[in-house]
Every structure is written in structure tokens, then in C-alpha cells.
mmCIF file of C-alpha atoms in Angstrom:
data_model
loop_
_atom_site.group_PDB
_atom_site.id
_atom_site.type_symbol
_atom_site.label_atom_id
_atom_site.label_comp_id
_atom_site.label_asym_id
_atom_site.label_seq_id
_atom_site.Cartn_x
_atom_site.Cartn_y
_atom_site.Cartn_z
ATOM 1 C CA UNK A 10 -68.578 -107.906 210.218
ATOM 2 C CA UNK A 11 -66.450 -105.466 208.220
ATOM 3 C CA UNK A 12 -66.189 -107.782 205.247
ATOM 4 C CA UNK A 13 -69.808 -107.284 204.219
ATOM 5 C CA UNK A 14 -69.393 -103.716 202.854
ATOM 6 C CA UNK A 15 -66.242 -104.745 200.974
ATOM 7 C CA UNK A 16 -67.962 -107.779 199.468
ATOM 8 C CA UNK A 17 -70.997 -105.660 198.591
ATOM 9 C CA UNK A 18 -68.836 -103.149 196.728
ATOM 10 C CA UNK A 19 -67.059 -105.944 194.839
ATOM 11 C CA UNK A 20 -70.385 -107.557 193.966
ATOM 12 C CA UNK A 21 -71.744 -104.193 192.800
ATOM 13 C CA UNK A 22 -68.698 -103.724 190.570
ATOM 14 C CA UNK A 23 -69.170 -107.179 189.057
ATOM 15 C CA UNK A 24 -72.853 -106.443 188.405
ATOM 16 C CA UNK A 25 -71.833 -103.260 186.594
ATOM 17 C CA UNK A 26 -69.637 -105.353 184.285
ATOM 18 C CA UNK A 27 -72.732 -107.287 183.136
ATOM 19 C CA UNK A 28 -74.193 -104.077 181.713
ATOM 20 C CA UNK A 29 -71.315 -103.668 179.243
ATOM 21 C CA UNK A 30 -72.322 -104.796 175.757
ATOM 22 C CA UNK A 31 -70.394 -107.374 173.693
ATOM 23 C CA UNK A 32 -69.482 -104.602 171.238
ATOM 24 C CA UNK A 33 -67.851 -102.639 174.059
ATOM 25 C CA UNK A 34 -66.004 -105.733 175.260
ATOM 26 C CA UNK A 35 -64.768 -106.399 171.731
ATOM 27 C CA UNK A 36 -63.476 -102.846 171.273
ATOM 28 C CA UNK A 37 -61.867 -102.695 174.716
ATOM 29 C CA UNK A 38 -60.248 -106.112 174.292
ATOM 30 C CA UNK A 39 -58.964 -105.162 170.843
ATOM 31 C CA UNK A 40 -57.417 -101.981 172.253
ATOM 32 C CA UNK A 41 -55.806 -103.870 175.141
ATOM 33 C CA UNK A 42 -54.402 -106.600 172.878
ATOM 34 C CA UNK A 43 -52.939 -104.060 170.441
ATOM 35 C CA UNK A 44 -51.281 -102.191 173.305
ATOM 36 C CA UNK A 45 -49.772 -105.396 174.706
ATOM 37 C CA UNK A 46 -48.527 -106.368 171.240
ATOM 38 C CA UNK A 47 -46.833 -102.958 170.916
ATOM 39 C CA UNK A 48 -45.057 -103.570 174.229
ATOM 40 C CA UNK A 49 -44.042 -107.080 173.180
ATOM 41 C CA UNK A 50 -42.716 -105.723 169.879
ATOM 42 C CA UNK A 51 -40.325 -103.485 171.814
ATOM 43 C CA UNK A 52 -39.065 -105.762 174.593
ATOM 44 C CA UNK A 53 -39.946 -109.249 173.362
ATOM 45 C CA UNK A 54 -42.254 -111.788 174.952
ATOM 46 C CA UNK A 55 -39.567 -113.473 177.039
ATOM 47 C CA UNK A 56 -38.120 -110.246 178.430
ATOM 48 C CA UNK A 57 -41.302 -108.759 179.940
ATOM 49 C CA UNK A 58 -40.049 -109.518 183.457
ATOM 50 C CA UNK A 59 -36.295 -109.762 182.833
ATOM 51 C CA UNK A 60 -35.046 -106.894 185.046
ATOM 52 C CA UNK A 61 -36.386 -104.097 187.208
ATOM 53 C CA UNK A 62 -36.736 -101.474 184.471
ATOM 54 C CA UNK A 63 -38.683 -103.779 182.175
ATOM 55 C CA UNK A 64 -40.851 -104.983 185.090
ATOM 56 C CA UNK A 65 -41.631 -101.346 185.933
ATOM 57 C CA UNK A 66 -42.473 -100.687 182.275
ATOM 58 C CA UNK A 67 -44.689 -103.784 182.092
ATOM 59 C CA UNK A 68 -46.537 -102.853 185.275
ATOM 60 C CA UNK A 69 -47.011 -99.267 184.060
ATOM 61 C CA UNK A 70 -48.435 -100.465 180.754
ATOM 62 C CA UNK A 71 -50.657 -103.000 182.557
ATOM 63 C CA UNK A 72 -51.987 -100.273 184.856
ATOM 64 C CA UNK A 73 -52.623 -97.994 181.874
ATOM 65 C CA UNK A 74 -54.461 -100.763 180.016
ATOM 66 C CA UNK A 75 -56.537 -101.582 183.084
ATOM 67 C CA UNK A 76 -57.525 -97.937 183.490
ATOM 68 C CA UNK A 77 -58.319 -97.619 179.794
ATOM 69 C CA UNK A 78 -60.420 -100.790 179.723
ATOM 70 C CA UNK A 79 -62.324 -99.657 182.802
ATOM 71 C CA UNK A 80 -63.034 -96.187 181.351
ATOM 72 C CA UNK A 81 -62.168 -95.819 177.640
ATOM 73 C CA UNK A 82 -62.726 -92.052 177.718
ATOM 74 C CA UNK A 83 -60.305 -91.437 180.595
ATOM 75 C CA UNK A 84 -57.198 -89.339 180.025
ATOM 76 C CA UNK A 85 -55.279 -91.820 182.163
ATOM 77 C CA UNK A 86 -55.392 -94.106 179.158
ATOM 78 C CA UNK A 87 -52.428 -92.148 177.800
ATOM 79 C CA UNK A 88 -50.232 -93.779 180.449
ATOM 80 C CA UNK A 89 -49.646 -97.013 178.510
ATOM 81 C CA UNK A 90 -48.901 -95.467 175.083
ATOM 82 C CA UNK A 91 -46.613 -92.854 176.670
ATOM 83 C CA UNK A 92 -44.679 -95.562 178.501
ATOM 84 C CA UNK A 93 -44.382 -97.601 175.305
ATOM 85 C CA UNK A 94 -43.133 -94.629 173.262
ATOM 86 C CA UNK A 95 -40.587 -93.756 175.974
ATOM 87 C CA UNK A 96 -39.444 -97.387 176.015
ATOM 88 C CA UNK A 97 -39.065 -97.332 172.236
ATOM 89 C CA UNK A 98 -36.953 -94.185 172.444
ATOM 90 C CA UNK A 99 -34.888 -95.623 175.305
ATOM 91 C CA UNK A 100 -34.300 -98.892 173.438
ATOM 92 C CA UNK A 101 -31.737 -97.118 171.281
ATOM 93 C CA UNK A 102 -31.167 -99.434 168.342
ATOM 94 C CA UNK A 103 -34.701 -99.660 166.989
ATOM 95 C CA UNK A 104 -35.299 -100.217 163.318
ATOM 96 C CA UNK A 105 -37.730 -98.115 161.314
ATOM 97 C CA UNK A 106 -39.827 -101.216 160.757
ATOM 98 C CA UNK A 107 -40.070 -101.853 164.507
ATOM 99 C CA UNK A 108 -41.018 -98.218 165.182
ATOM 100 C CA UNK A 109 -43.616 -98.325 162.397
ATOM 101 C CA UNK A 110 -45.073 -101.530 163.822
ATOM 102 C CA UNK A 111 -45.325 -100.033 167.301
ATOM 103 C CA UNK A 112 -46.916 -96.892 165.863
ATOM 104 C CA UNK A 113 -49.456 -98.889 163.855
ATOM 105 C CA UNK A 114 -50.376 -101.053 166.865
ATOM 106 C CA UNK A 115 -50.772 -98.000 169.101
ATOM 107 C CA UNK A 116 -52.893 -96.260 166.464
ATOM 108 C CA UNK A 117 -55.183 -99.296 166.193
ATOM 109 C CA UNK A 118 -55.417 -99.517 169.990
ATOM 110 C CA UNK A 119 -56.263 -95.835 170.202
ATOM 111 C CA UNK A 120 -58.884 -96.206 167.474
ATOM 112 C CA UNK A 121 -60.542 -99.108 169.300
ATOM 113 C CA UNK A 122 -60.589 -97.282 172.645
ATOM 114 C CA UNK A 123 -61.813 -94.064 170.988
ATOM 115 C CA UNK A 124 -64.645 -95.929 169.305
ATOM 116 C CA UNK A 125 -65.513 -97.596 172.618
ATOM 117 C CA UNK A 126 -65.597 -94.174 174.253
ATOM 118 C CA UNK A 127 -68.022 -92.761 171.698
ATOM 119 C CA UNK A 128 -70.785 -95.342 172.038
ATOM 120 C CA UNK A 129 -72.870 -95.996 175.144
ATOM 121 C CA UNK A 130 -71.689 -98.779 177.444
ATOM 122 C CA UNK A 131 -74.730 -100.873 176.597
ATOM 123 C CA UNK A 132 -74.712 -99.898 172.895
ATOM 124 C CA UNK A 133 -74.525 -102.379 170.059
ATOM 125 C CA UNK A 134 -73.076 -101.891 166.585
ATOM 126 C CA UNK A 135 -74.903 -103.160 163.547
ATOM 127 C CA UNK A 136 -73.146 -103.790 160.237
ATOM 128 C CA UNK A 137 -73.756 -100.220 159.025
ATOM 129 C CA UNK A 138 -72.063 -98.753 162.088
ATOM 130 C CA UNK A 139 -69.044 -101.030 161.617
ATOM 131 C CA UNK A 140 -68.787 -99.933 157.969
ATOM 132 C CA UNK A 141 -69.013 -96.285 159.011
ATOM 133 C CA UNK A 142 -66.268 -96.789 161.625
ATOM 134 C CA UNK A 143 -64.061 -98.532 159.045
ATOM 135 C CA UNK A 144 -64.711 -95.726 156.548
ATOM 136 C CA UNK A 145 -63.588 -93.211 159.164
ATOM 137 C CA UNK A 146 -60.445 -95.214 159.962
ATOM 138 C CA UNK A 147 -59.425 -95.732 156.335
ATOM 139 C CA UNK A 148 -58.315 -92.109 155.664
ATOM 140 C CA UNK A 149 -56.328 -92.145 158.899
ATOM 141 C CA UNK A 150 -54.506 -95.303 157.823
ATOM 142 C CA UNK A 151 -53.838 -93.886 154.355
ATOM 143 C CA UNK A 152 -52.502 -90.594 155.736
ATOM 144 C CA UNK A 153 -50.356 -92.500 158.232
ATOM 145 C CA UNK A 154 -48.895 -94.617 155.431
ATOM 146 C CA UNK A 155 -48.162 -91.518 153.338
ATOM 147 C CA UNK A 156 -46.556 -89.792 156.338
ATOM 148 C CA UNK A 157 -44.484 -92.900 157.058
ATOM 149 C CA UNK A 158 -43.222 -93.005 153.472
ATOM 150 C CA UNK A 159 -42.345 -89.293 153.674
ATOM 151 C CA UNK A 160 -40.448 -89.821 156.922
ATOM 152 C CA UNK A 161 -38.462 -92.702 155.437
ATOM 153 C CA UNK A 162 -37.772 -90.758 152.232
ATOM 154 C CA UNK A 163 -36.662 -87.624 154.086
ATOM 155 C CA UNK A 164 -34.679 -89.428 156.786
ATOM 156 C CA UNK A 165 -31.497 -89.317 154.720
ATOM 157 C CA UNK A 166 -31.789 -85.620 153.813
ATOM 158 C CA UNK A 167 -29.615 -83.266 155.872
ATOM 159 C CA UNK A 168 -31.372 -79.978 156.616
ATOM 160 C CA UNK A 169 -30.136 -76.873 158.367
ATOM 161 C CA UNK A 170 -31.171 -75.472 161.713
ATOM 162 C CA UNK A 171 -33.541 -73.058 159.968
ATOM 163 C CA UNK A 172 -35.902 -76.011 159.376
ATOM 164 C CA UNK A 173 -36.730 -75.934 163.087
ATOM 165 C CA UNK A 174 -38.673 -72.700 162.534
ATOM 166 C CA UNK A 175 -40.688 -74.274 159.714
ATOM 167 C CA UNK A 176 -41.307 -77.373 161.848
ATOM 168 C CA UNK A 177 -42.604 -75.307 164.767
ATOM 169 C CA UNK A 178 -44.877 -73.307 162.452
ATOM 170 C CA UNK A 179 -46.178 -76.558 160.932
ATOM 171 C CA UNK A 180 -46.876 -77.975 164.411
ATOM 172 C CA UNK A 181 -48.764 -74.810 165.408
ATOM 173 C CA UNK A 182 -50.762 -74.999 162.180
ATOM 174 C CA UNK A 183 -51.579 -78.643 162.880
ATOM 175 C CA UNK A 184 -52.792 -77.828 166.406
ATOM 176 C CA UNK A 185 -54.942 -74.977 165.103
ATOM 177 C CA UNK A 186 -56.457 -77.248 162.454
ATOM 178 C CA UNK A 187 -57.111 -80.174 164.790
ATOM 179 C CA UNK A 188 -58.255 -78.522 168.009
ATOM 180 C CA UNK A 189 -61.935 -77.631 168.217
ATOM 181 C CA UNK A 190 -62.844 -74.023 167.610
ATOM 182 C CA UNK A 191 -64.820 -71.614 169.757
ATOM 183 C CA UNK A 192 -68.486 -71.725 169.809
#
């Protein structure tokens, strides 16, 4: 007798999935695949379940992806990228190329989920909308490439502790420029 409400709620959830457009499924799947590839780039495909720490990382990323696919505009979607970045930092001996690859994959995943969050669940993209989305992503990719080249070029330069003040001021300026204004 008690199974009927549980089955009804599961059936209702499955019916809700039918309302999601193919464009939404494409964007959500693209974001999920890019996130999984970023994880695989860090730990390797064969080591996803090698020991407890990696299993915990894999499950955390899987939970984050599941939450993000379910609701692309949820703040809980930051769980998977945060876990991946922490894993990259904890890996120790990571090359610049590996870190750049993880960053690019996470940026593409974020772009796909952000685009999925901006259109209605039942919305479709025509070719003009795809071109507009690509035109919006192009400057981000170019700026990311320029920033990556600057990081690599400046990675060998030794700077003094006074640069911390300039870095903090630059971060504050970036937040002021990026965050939405009043009114």
C-alpha cells in the first residue's frame, strides 16, 4: 500500500524529464562530459576507484554533476569543479599543460551549464542562437588564452612580497568590475 505514493513520485519525476528539450539535454550532457573529462585528466581513467580518497573524490564529483544536470542554475553545481580544483592542487606534481587542460575543460563545462541555465527548460536553439552563444564564448576563450600565456611567461619571474598588495588591489578591481551594480 505504501509503495503507490513512492511510485507516483518517481513516475512524476520521469514525466518531468520528458519536458526537457533536446537543446537542454545537449548542453547538460556536454557540461557533464567536460567535468568528467577534467576529473579523468587529473586521476586517470583506471584510478577512479583505486583507493578511498579517489573514490570519495569521484563520488563528490558525481554528486555535483548530478545536481548540476538536474538544475543547471543551482549553486550546488560548484561542488564538482571545487572538488576537481582541490584534487588538482593536492596532486602535487601537476604539469602546466595538465592544469591548463583541466581549466579549459572546466570552463567549457561551466559555459554549457550556464547556457543551459539561461534558456527555458523546453526552449530550443536555432542556428542564430548557437552563433550568438559562440560569439559570446569566443572572447572568453581568447582572454583565457592570453591570461594563460601571461601566467606561463611570468611563472619564472621572482617578485617581492610587495606584489601581494598589487594582487589584492587587482582582485578587488576585478570583483568591482564583474559584480552587478546597484539599481
